[in-house]
Each structure stands twice: as structure tokens, then as C-alpha cells.
Coordinates of C-alpha atoms in Angstrom, one line a residue:
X63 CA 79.7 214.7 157.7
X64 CA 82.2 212.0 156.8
X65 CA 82.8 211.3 153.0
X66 CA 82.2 207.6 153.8
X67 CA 78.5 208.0 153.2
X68 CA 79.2 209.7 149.7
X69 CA 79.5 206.4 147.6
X70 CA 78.4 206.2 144.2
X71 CA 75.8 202.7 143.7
X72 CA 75.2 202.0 140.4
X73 CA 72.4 200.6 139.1
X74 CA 72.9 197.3 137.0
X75 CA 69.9 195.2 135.4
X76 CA 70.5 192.0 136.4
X77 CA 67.5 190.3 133.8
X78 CA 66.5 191.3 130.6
X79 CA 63.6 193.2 129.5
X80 CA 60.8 190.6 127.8
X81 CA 60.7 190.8 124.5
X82 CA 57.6 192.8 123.5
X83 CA 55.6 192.8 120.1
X84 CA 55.9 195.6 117.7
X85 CA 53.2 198.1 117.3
X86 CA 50.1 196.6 115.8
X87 CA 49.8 200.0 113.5
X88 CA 53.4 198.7 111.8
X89 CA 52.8 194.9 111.2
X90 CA 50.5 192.3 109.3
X91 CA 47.9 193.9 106.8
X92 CA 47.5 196.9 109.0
X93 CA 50.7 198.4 108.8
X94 CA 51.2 197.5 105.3
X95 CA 47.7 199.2 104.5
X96 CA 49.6 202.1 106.5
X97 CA 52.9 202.2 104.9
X98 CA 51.3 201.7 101.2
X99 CA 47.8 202.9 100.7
X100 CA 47.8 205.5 103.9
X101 CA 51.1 207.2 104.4
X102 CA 50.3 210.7 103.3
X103 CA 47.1 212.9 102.5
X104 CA 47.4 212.2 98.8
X105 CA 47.8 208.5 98.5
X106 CA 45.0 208.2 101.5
X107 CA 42.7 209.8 98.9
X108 CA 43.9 207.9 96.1
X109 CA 43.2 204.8 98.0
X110 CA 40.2 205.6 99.1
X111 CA 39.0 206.6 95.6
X112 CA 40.7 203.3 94.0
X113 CA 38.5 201.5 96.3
X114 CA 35.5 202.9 95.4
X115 CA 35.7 202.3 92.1
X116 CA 36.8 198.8 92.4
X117 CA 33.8 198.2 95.0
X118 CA 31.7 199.6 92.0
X119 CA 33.3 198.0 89.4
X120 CA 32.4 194.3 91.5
X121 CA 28.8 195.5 92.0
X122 CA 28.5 195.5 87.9
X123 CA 30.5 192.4 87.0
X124 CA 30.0 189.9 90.2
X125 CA 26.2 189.7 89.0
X126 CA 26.8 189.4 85.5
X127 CA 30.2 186.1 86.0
X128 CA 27.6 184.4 88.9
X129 CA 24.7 183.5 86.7
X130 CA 23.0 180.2 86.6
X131 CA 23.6 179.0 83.1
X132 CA 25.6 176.4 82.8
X133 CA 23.3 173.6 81.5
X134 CA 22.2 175.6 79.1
X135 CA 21.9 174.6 75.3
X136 CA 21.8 177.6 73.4
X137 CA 21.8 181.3 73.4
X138 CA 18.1 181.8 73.5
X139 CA 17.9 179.4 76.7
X140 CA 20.7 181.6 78.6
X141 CA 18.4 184.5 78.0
X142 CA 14.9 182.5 79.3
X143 CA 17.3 181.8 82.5
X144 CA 18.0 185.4 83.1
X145 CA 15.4 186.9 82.5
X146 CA 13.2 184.3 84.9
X147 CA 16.1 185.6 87.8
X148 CA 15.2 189.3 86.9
X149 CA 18.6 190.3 87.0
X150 CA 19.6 194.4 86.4
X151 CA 23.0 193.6 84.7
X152 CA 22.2 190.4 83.0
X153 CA 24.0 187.4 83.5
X154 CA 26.5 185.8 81.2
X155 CA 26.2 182.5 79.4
X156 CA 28.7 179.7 80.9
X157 CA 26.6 177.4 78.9
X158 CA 28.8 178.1 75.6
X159 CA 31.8 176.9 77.9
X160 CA 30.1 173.9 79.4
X161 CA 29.5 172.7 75.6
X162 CA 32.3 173.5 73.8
X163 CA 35.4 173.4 76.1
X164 CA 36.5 170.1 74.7
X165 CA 36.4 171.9 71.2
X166 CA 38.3 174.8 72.5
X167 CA 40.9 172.3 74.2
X168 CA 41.2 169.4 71.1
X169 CA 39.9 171.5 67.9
X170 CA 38.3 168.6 65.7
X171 CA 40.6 166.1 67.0
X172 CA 38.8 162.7 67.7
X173 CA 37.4 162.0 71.2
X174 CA 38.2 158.4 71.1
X175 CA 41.8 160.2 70.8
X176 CA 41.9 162.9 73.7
X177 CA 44.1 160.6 75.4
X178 CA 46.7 161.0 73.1
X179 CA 47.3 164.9 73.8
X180 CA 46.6 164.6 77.1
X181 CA 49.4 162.0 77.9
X182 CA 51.6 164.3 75.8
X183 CA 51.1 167.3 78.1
X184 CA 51.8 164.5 80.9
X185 CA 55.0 163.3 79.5
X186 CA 55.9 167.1 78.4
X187 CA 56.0 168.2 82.0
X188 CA 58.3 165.2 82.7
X189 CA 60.6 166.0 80.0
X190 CA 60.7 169.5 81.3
X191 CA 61.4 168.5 84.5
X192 CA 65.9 168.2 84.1
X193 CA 65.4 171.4 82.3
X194 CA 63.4 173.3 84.6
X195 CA 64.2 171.6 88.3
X196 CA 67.3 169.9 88.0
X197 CA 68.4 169.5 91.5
X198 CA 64.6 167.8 92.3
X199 CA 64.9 165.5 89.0
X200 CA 67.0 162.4 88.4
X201 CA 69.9 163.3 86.1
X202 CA 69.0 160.1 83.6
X203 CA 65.2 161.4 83.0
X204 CA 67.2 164.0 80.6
X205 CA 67.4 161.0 78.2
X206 CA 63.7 160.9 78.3
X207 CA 64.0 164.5 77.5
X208 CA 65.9 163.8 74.5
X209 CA 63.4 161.2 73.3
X210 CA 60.0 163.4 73.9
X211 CA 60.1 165.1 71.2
X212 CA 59.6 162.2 69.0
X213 CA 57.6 160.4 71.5
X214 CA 54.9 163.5 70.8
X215 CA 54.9 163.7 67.3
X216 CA 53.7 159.9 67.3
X217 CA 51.3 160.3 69.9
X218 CA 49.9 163.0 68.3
X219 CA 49.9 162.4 64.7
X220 CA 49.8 158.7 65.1
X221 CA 51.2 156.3 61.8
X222 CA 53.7 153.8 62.2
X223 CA 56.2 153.2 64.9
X224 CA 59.1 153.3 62.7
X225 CA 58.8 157.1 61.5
X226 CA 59.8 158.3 64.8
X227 CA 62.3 155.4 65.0
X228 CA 64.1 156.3 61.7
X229 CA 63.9 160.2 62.1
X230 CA 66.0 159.4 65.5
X231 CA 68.7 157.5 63.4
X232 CA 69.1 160.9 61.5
X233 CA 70.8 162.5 65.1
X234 CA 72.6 159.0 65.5
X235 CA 74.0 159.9 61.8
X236 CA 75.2 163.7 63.8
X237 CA 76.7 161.8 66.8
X238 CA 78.7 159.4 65.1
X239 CA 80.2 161.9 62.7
X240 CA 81.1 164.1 65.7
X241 CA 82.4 161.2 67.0
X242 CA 84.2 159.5 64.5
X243 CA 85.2 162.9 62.1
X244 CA 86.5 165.4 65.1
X245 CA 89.9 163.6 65.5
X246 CA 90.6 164.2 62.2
X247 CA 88.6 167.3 61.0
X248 CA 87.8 170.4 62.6
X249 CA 84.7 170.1 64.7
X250 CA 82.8 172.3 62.8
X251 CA 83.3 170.5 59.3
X252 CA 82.4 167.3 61.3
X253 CA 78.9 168.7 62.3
X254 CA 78.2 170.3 58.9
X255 CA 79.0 167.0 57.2
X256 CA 77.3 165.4 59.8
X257 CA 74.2 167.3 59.3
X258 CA 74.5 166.7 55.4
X259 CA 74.3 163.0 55.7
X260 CA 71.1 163.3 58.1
X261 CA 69.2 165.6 55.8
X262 CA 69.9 163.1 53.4
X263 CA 68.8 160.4 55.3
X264 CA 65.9 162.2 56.4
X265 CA 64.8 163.2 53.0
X266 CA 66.2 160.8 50.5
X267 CA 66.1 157.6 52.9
X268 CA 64.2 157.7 56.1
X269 CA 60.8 157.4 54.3
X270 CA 61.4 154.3 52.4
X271 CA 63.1 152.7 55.2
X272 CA 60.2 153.5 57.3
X273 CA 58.0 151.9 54.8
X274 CA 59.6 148.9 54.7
X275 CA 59.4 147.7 58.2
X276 CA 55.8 149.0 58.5
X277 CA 55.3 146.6 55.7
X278 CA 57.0 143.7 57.7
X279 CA 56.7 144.3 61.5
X280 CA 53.2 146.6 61.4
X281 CA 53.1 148.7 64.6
X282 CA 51.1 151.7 65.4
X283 CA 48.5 153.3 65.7
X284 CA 45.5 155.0 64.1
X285 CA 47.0 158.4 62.0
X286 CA 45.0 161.5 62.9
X287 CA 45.5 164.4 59.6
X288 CA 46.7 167.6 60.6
X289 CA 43.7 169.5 59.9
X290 CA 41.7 168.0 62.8
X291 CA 44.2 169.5 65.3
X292 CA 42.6 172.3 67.0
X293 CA 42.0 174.3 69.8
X294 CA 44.6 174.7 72.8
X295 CA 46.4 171.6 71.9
X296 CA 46.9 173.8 68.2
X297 CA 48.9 176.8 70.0
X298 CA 50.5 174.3 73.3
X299 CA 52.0 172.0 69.8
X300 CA 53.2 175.2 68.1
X301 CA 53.8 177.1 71.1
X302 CA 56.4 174.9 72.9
X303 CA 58.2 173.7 69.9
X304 CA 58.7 177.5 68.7
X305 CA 59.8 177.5 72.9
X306 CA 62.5 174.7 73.0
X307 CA 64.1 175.1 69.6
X308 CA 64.6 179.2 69.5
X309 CA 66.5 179.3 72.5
X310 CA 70.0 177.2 71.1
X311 CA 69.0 178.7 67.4
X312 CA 69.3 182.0 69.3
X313 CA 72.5 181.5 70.8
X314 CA 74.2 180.8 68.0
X315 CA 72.6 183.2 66.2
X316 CA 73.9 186.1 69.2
X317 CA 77.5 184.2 68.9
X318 CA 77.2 184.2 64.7
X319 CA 76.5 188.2 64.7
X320 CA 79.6 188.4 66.9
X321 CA 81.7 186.2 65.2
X322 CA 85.4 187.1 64.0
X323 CA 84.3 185.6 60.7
X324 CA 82.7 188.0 58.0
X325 CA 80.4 185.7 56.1
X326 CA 79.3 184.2 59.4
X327 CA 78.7 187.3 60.9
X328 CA 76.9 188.6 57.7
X329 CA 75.0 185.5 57.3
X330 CA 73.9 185.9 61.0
X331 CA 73.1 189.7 60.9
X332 CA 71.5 189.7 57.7
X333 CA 68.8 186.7 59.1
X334 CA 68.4 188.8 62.3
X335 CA 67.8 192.2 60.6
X336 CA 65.4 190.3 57.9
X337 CA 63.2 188.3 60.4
X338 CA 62.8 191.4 62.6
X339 CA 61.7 193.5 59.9
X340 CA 59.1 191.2 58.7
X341 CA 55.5 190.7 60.3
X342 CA 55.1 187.4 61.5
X343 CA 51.5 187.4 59.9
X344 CA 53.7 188.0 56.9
X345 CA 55.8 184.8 57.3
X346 CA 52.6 182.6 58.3
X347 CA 51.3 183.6 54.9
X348 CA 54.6 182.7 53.2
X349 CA 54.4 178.9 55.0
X350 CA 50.7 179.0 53.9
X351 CA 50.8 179.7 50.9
X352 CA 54.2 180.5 48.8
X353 CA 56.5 178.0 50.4
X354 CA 54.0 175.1 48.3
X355 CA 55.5 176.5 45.3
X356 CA 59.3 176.1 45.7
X357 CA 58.8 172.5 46.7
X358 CA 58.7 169.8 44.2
X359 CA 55.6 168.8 42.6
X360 CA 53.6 166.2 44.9
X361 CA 55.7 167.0 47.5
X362 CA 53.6 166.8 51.2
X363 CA 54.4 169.4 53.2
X364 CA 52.4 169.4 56.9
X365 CA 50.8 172.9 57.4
X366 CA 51.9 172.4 60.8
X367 CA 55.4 171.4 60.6
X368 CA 55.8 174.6 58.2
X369 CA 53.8 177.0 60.6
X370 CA 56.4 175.9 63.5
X371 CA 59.4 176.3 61.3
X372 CA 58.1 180.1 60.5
X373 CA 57.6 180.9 64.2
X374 CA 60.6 179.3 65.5
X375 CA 62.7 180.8 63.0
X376 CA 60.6 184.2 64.4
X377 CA 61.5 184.0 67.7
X378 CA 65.1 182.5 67.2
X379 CA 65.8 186.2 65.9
X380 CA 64.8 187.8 68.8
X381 CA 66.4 185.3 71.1
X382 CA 69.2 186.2 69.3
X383 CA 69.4 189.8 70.0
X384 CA 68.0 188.8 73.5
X385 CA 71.2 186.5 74.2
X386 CA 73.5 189.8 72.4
X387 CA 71.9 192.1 75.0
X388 CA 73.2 189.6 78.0
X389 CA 76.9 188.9 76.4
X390 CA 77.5 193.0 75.5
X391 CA 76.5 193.3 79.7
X392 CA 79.4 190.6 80.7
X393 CA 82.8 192.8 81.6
X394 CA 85.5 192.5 79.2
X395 CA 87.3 190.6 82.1
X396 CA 84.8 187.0 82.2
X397 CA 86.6 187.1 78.5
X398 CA 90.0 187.4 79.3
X399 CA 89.7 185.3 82.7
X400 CA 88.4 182.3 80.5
X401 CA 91.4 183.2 77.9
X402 CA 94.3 183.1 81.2
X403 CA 92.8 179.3 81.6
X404 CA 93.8 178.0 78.7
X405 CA 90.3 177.6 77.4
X406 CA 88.9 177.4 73.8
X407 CA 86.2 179.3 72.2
X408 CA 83.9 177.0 72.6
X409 CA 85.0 175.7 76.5
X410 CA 85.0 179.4 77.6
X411 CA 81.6 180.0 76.2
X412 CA 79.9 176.8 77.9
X413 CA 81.6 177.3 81.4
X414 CA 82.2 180.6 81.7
X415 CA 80.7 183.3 79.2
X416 CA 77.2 181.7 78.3
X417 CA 76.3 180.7 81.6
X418 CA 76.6 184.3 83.0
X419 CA 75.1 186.0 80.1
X420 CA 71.6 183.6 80.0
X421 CA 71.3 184.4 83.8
X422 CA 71.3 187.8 82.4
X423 CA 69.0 187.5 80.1
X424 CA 66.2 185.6 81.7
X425 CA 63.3 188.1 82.0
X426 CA 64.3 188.8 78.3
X427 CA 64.0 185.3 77.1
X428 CA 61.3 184.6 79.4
X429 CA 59.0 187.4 78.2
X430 CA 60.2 185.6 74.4
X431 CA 59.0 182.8 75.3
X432 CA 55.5 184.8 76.6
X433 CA 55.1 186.6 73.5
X434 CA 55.7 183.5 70.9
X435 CA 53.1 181.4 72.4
X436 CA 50.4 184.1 72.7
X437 CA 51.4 184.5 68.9
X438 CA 50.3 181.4 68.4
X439 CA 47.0 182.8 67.7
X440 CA 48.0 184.5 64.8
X441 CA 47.6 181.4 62.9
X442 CA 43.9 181.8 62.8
X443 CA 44.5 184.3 60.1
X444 CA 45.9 181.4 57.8
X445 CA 42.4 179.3 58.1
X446 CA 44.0 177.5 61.4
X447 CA 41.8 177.0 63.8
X448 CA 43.8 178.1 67.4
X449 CA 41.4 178.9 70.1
X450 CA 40.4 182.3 68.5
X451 CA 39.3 180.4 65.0
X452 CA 37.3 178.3 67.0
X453 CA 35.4 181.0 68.7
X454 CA 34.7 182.5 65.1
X455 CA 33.3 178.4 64.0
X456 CA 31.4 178.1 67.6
X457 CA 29.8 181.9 67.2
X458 CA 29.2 180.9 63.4
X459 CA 26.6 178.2 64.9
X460 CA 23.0 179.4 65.1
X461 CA 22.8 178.2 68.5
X462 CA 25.2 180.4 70.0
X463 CA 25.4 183.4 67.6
X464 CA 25.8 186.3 69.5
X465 CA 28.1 184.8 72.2
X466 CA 31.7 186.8 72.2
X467 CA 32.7 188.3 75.9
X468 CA 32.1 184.3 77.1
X469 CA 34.6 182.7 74.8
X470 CA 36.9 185.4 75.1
X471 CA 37.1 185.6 78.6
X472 CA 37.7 181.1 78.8
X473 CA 40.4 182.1 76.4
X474 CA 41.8 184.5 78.0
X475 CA 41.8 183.1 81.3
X476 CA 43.6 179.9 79.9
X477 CA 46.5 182.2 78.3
X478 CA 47.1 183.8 81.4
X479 CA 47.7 180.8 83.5
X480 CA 50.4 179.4 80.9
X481 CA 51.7 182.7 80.3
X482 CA 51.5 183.6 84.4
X483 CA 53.5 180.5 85.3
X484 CA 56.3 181.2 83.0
X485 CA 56.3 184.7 84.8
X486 CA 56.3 183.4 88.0
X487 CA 59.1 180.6 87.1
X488 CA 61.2 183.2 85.5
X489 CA 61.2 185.1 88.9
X490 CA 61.7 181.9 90.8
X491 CA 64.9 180.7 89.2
X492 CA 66.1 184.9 89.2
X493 CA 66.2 184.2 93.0
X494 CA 67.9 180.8 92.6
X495 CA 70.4 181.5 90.5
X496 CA 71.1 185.1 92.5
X497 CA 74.6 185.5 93.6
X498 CA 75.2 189.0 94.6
X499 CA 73.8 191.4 97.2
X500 CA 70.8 194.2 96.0

């Protein structure tokens, strides 16, 4: 035969193959189901087990959270309800909640008045918004951010206009010093003299002043007394001031304990070392009760004011050690990179140093900020009444005596949904600010 008929073909595909969908068993719920809770013998019985009890753990409770007695009025009527239904497991009694969650949000404060915290928890989540979302905010709301603070404190406590008015002039007293003092002093003896003349102001000046143009220009309105504050808006008040004024204590509290400079260093470890040593139940006690006697005689001291001063000054020295943990994790090379720029202490720590070490430190500071609020409740122990000294006053009412698993739960559930969403944003700006590859 003749080789001519001995010719290799080969066999090209001219069209792709469709693109087909991936096994059902490896995608969607069912393949997580069998990656996760089915892959072997072991965890298919764990599962399986985990199930059961959780199916059984919804037959007891479901019954018991769905009962029909919200309207009521009193213990005694919850029970009437429940036992009419005939229910195996009881039923719990919402009707605690239905009455009493304005006490348990506002404490004593007057209802005419719940706008006034309520438009503060407004206005707080504007401020918050340069802090927390800065490339969705304008940059100028951060001067409303600046100004909240004050804005608060007079919506809250009420009085005259001019008290926030003059305790602003007392930062206008720092910025002008800085302003006026750094060309010719160092920077740091301009802000300490700085500060000097505004705690003057504010203690020596600012009250008289205030006074005054009450006296001639009257504007204000109705002065609520600190032992009415109550409830949620109690541990949100203490909570987010403690919050907002630990983190800069903090930092230079980490930067003081690793300061060149012995008596700054000593002053900074020795305030560290003290404040974590000591309970803060311990320190809510001193504010209570001790701090009364250093001050002058007649001197008015708000219960309030002190108790924030004690737990910021709490959490500022674990912030510290917090903000230490992220700067000791920077390579020695961030330090000497910011040194080859020419940069100052104080340049190289806001553009290069701090920057990298707080994106370090975020599920640190984050969980901070989680445990300081939910320390808030502490302050029931000092005659406060926080959510959890309101349950005690609501329980102590004949009405509802006998009601704990109720309030508890309300409370609980509240918690975690503050506490929760500071979680969640902590993990949300992790992934924003993430630069490297895991």
C-alpha cells in the first residue's frame, strides 16, 4: 500500500465547551452544610447531636418568649394570662417591658424632656459621622464634631446658654496660646501654659462670666438635676464620653511610658501601673464618696461629671497599654524611615508611626471601648441608677415583684446591639484599612 494514505488528522475543537454549573453537593447551603457540619464521621455526629439539642432547647424557650402578655399591668395579671392559655413551660411577662421601657431608656428624667436625649443621640451619630465614615461625610461637619460635646451637655442638663458658650472660650484660651506662644516658646510649654490659663478661666472665671450675661441676655432652658438621669441614657452619657476622651489620653499615655524623659516616663508608668491595679468599683467609690472631701467646702461637684472622669481615666490606662502593644509591633525601620525624612517627633508620629500602630491596634481598642461601656453598669453599686439599678427599683414595686429573667433579658438584648455594632464596625474598617495580602 502506498504511504500516501498514512496521514496523521488531528483533531482540533473548533468551539468551546459551555460553561457548566458546579456540583450542587459543593455550592450554596448544601455544600457548605457538607464541607462544615458533614465532612467526616465525627463532626457528622457532632452535628447531628448539636442539632438536637438546639431543636430541644427551641421547644422549651419559643413557648415561654411567645406569650400573650404584653398589656398586662402587673405580675399577678401575667400569671391569670398564662394560666387561662394552659401553657406546659409558662410564658414570660413582656408586660414589665411594655410599662417600664421608658424608665429603663430615660431613668427619672422628665417626659416633657425625652426630646432632649433623644435629639442628642441624633446629633451624636452626626458628630460621629467624620470620625467613623469620613470618605461618605462632608469634611466641615467635623466642626460640628468639635462643637457636640458642648451642644450635649446643654441639651441634657439644660441652664443657661452661656455655660456652654464660656466653657468653649476655655479651648479658644489653648488655641490662641498655641498660636501666639509656639514662635517663641517650645510647643510644649505653650500648651501647658495654655492649659493653665483655661483651668483658670474655667474655675476662677467662667462661672461669674456666665452669670452675668444670663442675668442680662436670659436664654435657655429648663435645668434637669443630675439625679433624675437614668436608665440607658445614664450608661450611653457615661459610656461614650469614657469612649471619645480615653483614646488621645491613651496615646499619650503609650507615647509618655516610652518617652526618652525620666519623670515623663515615670509619671506615665506609675499612672498606668496604679489604675490597672485598682478595681474600677474601687475608683467609683472614691468619686462617690472620698473625692467630696479634698474639695473645698460648698464646692458642687456633679456625681456624673466625677463618675466619667473615674472611668475615662480607667480606660485611658488600658488604652495606653493597648496603643504600647501596637507601637512595640511597628519594625524598627517605620522609625528610622520617618527619621531619613527629616521629620520631627511629633510629624513622624502623626504621619508615619501612629497611624500604622492604631490600625494595629483596632480589635484592641475596639474591645476597650466594648468593655468600658458595659462597665457602665457598675455604677449601680454607687446608688446610680444605670439600667441594672432600675431593674432592682422596678422589681422593688409590689406590682412586679418577682419579675427578673424579663428585665434582664430587655437589658441584655439592648447591650448587645451597641456592643455588636462596635464589633461589627471594628471588622468593617479592618477590611478598609487592609493593605497587605493574608
Amino acid at each position: 500500500m502506498s504511504d500516501t494514505h498514512a496521514e496523521t488528522v488531528s483533531y482540533v475543537r473548533e468551539t468551546m465547551l459551555p460553561q457548566q454549573e458546579p456540583p450542587a453537593s459543593t455550592v450554596g447551603p448544601l455544600g457548605w452544610a457538607k464541607t462544615n457540619l458533614f465532612s467526616g464521621w465525627f463532626n457528622t455526629v457532632l452535628s447531628v447531636l448539636s442539632g438536637l439539642f438546639i431543636l430541644w432547647l427551641a421547644y422549651r424557650l419559643l413557648p415561654w418568649i411567645i406569650s400573650p402578655t404584653w398589656q398586662a399591668t402587673s405580675l399577678n395579671e401575667c400569671r391569670e394570662i398564662i394560666g387561662a392559655l394552659n401553657k406546659p413551660h409558662g410564658g414570660a411577662c413582656w408586660g414589665v417591658i411594655s410599662e417600664r421601657w421608658k424608665q429603663l431608656m430615660f431613668g427619672f428624667y422628665p417626659p416633657e424632656h425625652y426630646w432632649r436625649p433623644v435629639l442628642s443621640l441624633i446629633l451624636l451619630l452626626v458628630a460621629l459621622g467624620p470620625l467613623l465614615f469620613r470618605h461618605l461625610v462632608p469634611a466641615k461637619v467635623i466642626y460640628f464634631s468639635m462643637l457636640y460635646p458642648f451642644i450635649a451637655a446643654w441639651l441634657l442638663w439644660g441652664g443657661t446658654i452661656w455655660n456652654p458658650i464660656v466653657a468653649i472660650l476655655g479651648f479658644v484660651i489653648i488655641g490662641l496660646s498655641l498660636k501666639f506662644l509656639t514662635s517663641v516658646l517650645n510647643p510644649a510649654l505653650a500648651l501647658i501654659i495654655g492649659v493653665v490659663l483655661a483651668v483658670i478661666w474655667w474655675v476662677a472665671l467662667a462661672g461669674t462670666v456666665a452669670g452675668g450675661l444670663s442675668a442680662v441676655l436670659p436664654i435657655g432652658i429648663e435645668a434637669i438635676a443630675s439625679r433624675q438621669f437614668g436608665g440607658f441614657m445614664l450608661s450611653i452619657t457615661i459610656g461614650v464620653t469614657a469612649i471619645l476622651c480615653s483614646l488621645p489620653i491613651g496615646i499619650l499615655l503609650a507615647l509618655g511610658r516610652q518617652s526618652d524623659l525620666l519623670l515623663v516616663k515615670a509619671m506615665c508608668v506609675g499612672f498606668i501601673e496604679f489604675i490597672r491595679g485598682v478595681p474600677l468599683i474601687t475608683l467609683l467609690f472614691v468619686a462617690s464618696v472620698l473625692l467630696n472631701i479634698f474639695l473645698p467646702p460648698g464646692t458642687n461637684f456633679d456625681i456624673i461629671l466625677r463618675v466619667i472622669i473615674m472611668v475615662t481615666l480607667f480606660a485611658s490606662a488600658y488604652m495606653a497599654e493597648v496603643v504600647r502593644g501596637g507601637l512595640a509591633a511597628l519594625p524598627k525601620g517605620q522609625y528610622e524611615g520617618a527619621d531619613s525624612l527629616g521629620l520631627d517627633y511629633w510629624q513622624s508620629q502623626r504621619l508615619i508611626i501612629m497611624p500604622q500602630a492604631l490600625k494595629i491596634s483596632i480589635p484592641g481598642i475596639v474591645s476597650t471601648f466594648i468593655g468600658v461601656f458595659k462597665d457602665t453598669t457598675l455604677v449601680s453599686i454607687i446608688s446610680m441608677f444605670d439600667p441594672i439599678g432600675l431593674s432592682n427599683a422596678i422589681r422593688a414595686d409590689t406590682a412586679w415583684n418577682g419579675v427578673y429573667w424579663e428585665l434582664f433579658i430587655f437589658i441584655g438584648l439592648v447591650f448587645f446591639i451597641f456592643c455588636f455594632s462596635m464589633s461589627r464596625y471594628s471588622m468593617y474598617l479592618e477590611r478598609r484599612l487592609q493593605t497587605g495580602h493574608r
